């Protein structure tokens, strides 16, 4: 027996239970004796309509798990970070008084150079400390005017 859907007007067979065109449930004329599990049928009105879901890729939305498009394992750097300038006077005084131990180079970010200054000072029994003293004077005089990140020294 064929039926006509109240929602879309298409003809369908009652045995489907749902209109094949629009998904509207069939109002069956059968009694409860003919359909003993009628109350256990799924509610098709509450099923999601997948054709109406937005396509986030076409609309330009970013992935919630990968908001900036970075690939897995790629380091993320803050490109907008502003570096505060290091003090020229502090770096120069550290070089003059503690230059033998490379403290001024640690302060400016030149870690490998600072470790080298420590090794030279230890191996030469302190004579290599002149290297740090001279660098301290050069910083105060303005010959060395940037830290390891290239940020100019402030006052």
Coordinates of C-alpha atoms in Angstrom, one line a residue:
X1 CA 0.0 0.0 0.0
X2 CA 1.4 3.4 -0.9
X3 CA 1.2 6.5 1.1
X4 CA 1.8 10.2 0.4
X5 CA 4.1 12.1 2.8
X6 CA 2.4 15.0 4.6
X7 CA 5.7 17.0 4.6
X8 CA 7.1 16.7 1.0
X9 CA 4.2 15.2 -1.0
X10 CA 6.2 12.2 -2.3
X11 CA 4.7 8.7 -2.5
X12 CA 6.3 5.9 -0.4
X13 CA 5.7 2.5 1.0
X14 CA 4.5 2.3 4.6
X15 CA 6.9 -0.6 5.4
X16 CA 9.8 1.9 5.4
X17 CA 8.6 3.7 8.5
X18 CA 10.1 6.9 7.2
X19 CA 9.7 9.0 4.0
X20 CA 12.8 8.3 1.9
X21 CA 12.9 11.9 0.6
X22 CA 12.6 14.0 3.7
X23 CA 12.9 11.6 6.7
X24 CA 9.5 12.3 8.1
X25 CA 8.2 9.4 10.3
X26 CA 5.2 7.5 8.9
X27 CA 2.0 7.8 10.8
X28 CA 1.0 4.1 10.8
X29 CA -2.6 3.1 10.8
X30 CA -1.7 -0.3 12.4
X31 CA -2.7 -1.2 15.9
X32 CA -0.4 -2.0 18.7
X33 CA -1.0 -5.7 18.2
X34 CA 0.4 -5.4 14.6
X35 CA 3.4 -3.3 15.8
X36 CA 4.4 -4.5 19.3
X37 CA 7.6 -2.4 19.4
X38 CA 6.2 0.8 18.0
X39 CA 7.1 2.8 21.1
X40 CA 10.8 1.7 20.8
X41 CA 11.3 3.0 17.3
X42 CA 13.9 5.8 17.1
X43 CA 12.8 9.4 16.9
X44 CA 13.9 10.4 13.4
X45 CA 13.2 14.1 14.1
X46 CA 16.0 14.3 16.6
X47 CA 18.6 12.8 14.3
X48 CA 21.2 15.4 13.0
X49 CA 20.8 16.5 9.4
X50 CA 24.3 16.2 8.1
X51 CA 23.6 18.2 4.9
X52 CA 22.9 21.3 7.1
X53 CA 26.2 21.2 9.1
X54 CA 28.5 24.0 8.3
X55 CA 31.7 23.2 6.4
X56 CA 34.3 24.9 8.5
X57 CA 37.1 24.4 6.0
X58 CA 35.2 26.2 3.3
X59 CA 34.2 29.0 5.6
X60 CA 37.8 29.7 6.6
X61 CA 37.4 28.6 10.3
X62 CA 40.6 27.4 11.9
X63 CA 41.0 24.0 13.5
X64 CA 40.3 24.2 17.2
X65 CA 43.2 21.8 17.9
X66 CA 45.6 23.5 15.6
X67 CA 44.6 27.2 15.7
X68 CA 47.5 28.8 13.8
X69 CA 48.1 26.1 11.3
X70 CA 51.4 24.8 12.8
X71 CA 52.4 21.3 11.9
X72 CA 52.9 18.8 14.7
X73 CA 56.4 19.0 16.2
X74 CA 57.1 22.5 14.8
X75 CA 58.4 24.9 17.4
X76 CA 56.1 27.8 18.1
X77 CA 57.8 31.1 18.6
X78 CA 56.1 34.3 19.6
X79 CA 56.9 36.7 16.8
X80 CA 55.4 39.7 18.5
X81 CA 57.6 39.4 21.7
X82 CA 59.4 42.7 22.5
X83 CA 62.8 42.3 24.0
X84 CA 63.7 44.7 26.7
X85 CA 67.2 46.2 26.2
X86 CA 69.9 45.3 28.7
X87 CA 71.6 48.0 30.6
X88 CA 75.0 49.1 29.1
X89 CA 76.2 50.3 32.5
X90 CA 75.3 47.1 34.3
X91 CA 77.0 45.0 31.6
X92 CA 80.1 47.2 31.6
X93 CA 80.5 47.1 35.4
X94 CA 80.0 43.4 35.4
X95 CA 82.7 43.1 32.8
X96 CA 85.2 45.3 34.7
X97 CA 84.7 43.7 38.1
X98 CA 83.6 40.1 37.2
X99 CA 84.8 39.8 33.6
X100 CA 87.3 37.0 34.4
X101 CA 84.3 34.8 35.2
X102 CA 82.3 35.9 32.1
X103 CA 79.4 37.3 34.1
X104 CA 78.8 40.2 31.7
X105 CA 78.5 37.7 28.8
X106 CA 76.0 35.6 30.7
X107 CA 74.1 38.8 31.3
X108 CA 74.1 39.7 27.6
X109 CA 73.2 36.1 26.5
X110 CA 76.6 35.1 25.1
X111 CA 76.7 31.8 27.1
X112 CA 79.3 29.9 25.2
X113 CA 81.6 32.9 25.2
X114 CA 81.1 33.3 29.0
X115 CA 82.0 29.6 29.5
X116 CA 85.1 30.0 27.4
X117 CA 86.2 33.0 29.5
X118 CA 85.9 30.9 32.7
X119 CA 88.0 28.2 31.2
X120 CA 90.6 30.6 29.9
X121 CA 90.8 32.3 33.3
X122 CA 91.2 28.9 35.1
X123 CA 93.8 27.5 32.7
X124 CA 95.9 30.7 32.7
X125 CA 95.7 31.1 36.5
X126 CA 93.8 34.4 36.3
X127 CA 95.8 36.1 33.5
X128 CA 92.9 35.4 31.0
X129 CA 90.8 37.6 33.3
X130 CA 92.1 40.6 31.4
X131 CA 89.9 39.6 28.4
X132 CA 86.8 40.2 30.5
X133 CA 88.2 43.5 32.0
X134 CA 88.9 44.8 28.5
X135 CA 85.4 43.8 27.2
X136 CA 83.8 45.6 30.2
X137 CA 85.6 48.8 29.2
X138 CA 84.6 48.3 25.5
X139 CA 80.9 48.0 26.6
X140 CA 81.1 51.2 28.6
X141 CA 82.8 53.0 25.7
X142 CA 80.1 51.8 23.3
X143 CA 82.2 49.5 21.1
X144 CA 80.0 46.6 22.1
X145 CA 76.5 47.9 21.7
X146 CA 74.1 44.9 21.3
X147 CA 73.3 41.7 23.2
X148 CA 73.1 38.1 21.9
X149 CA 69.6 38.7 20.4
X150 CA 70.8 41.8 18.5
X151 CA 68.8 44.2 20.8
X152 CA 70.8 47.4 21.3
X153 CA 72.0 48.1 24.8
X154 CA 70.0 50.7 26.8
X155 CA 71.3 53.1 29.4

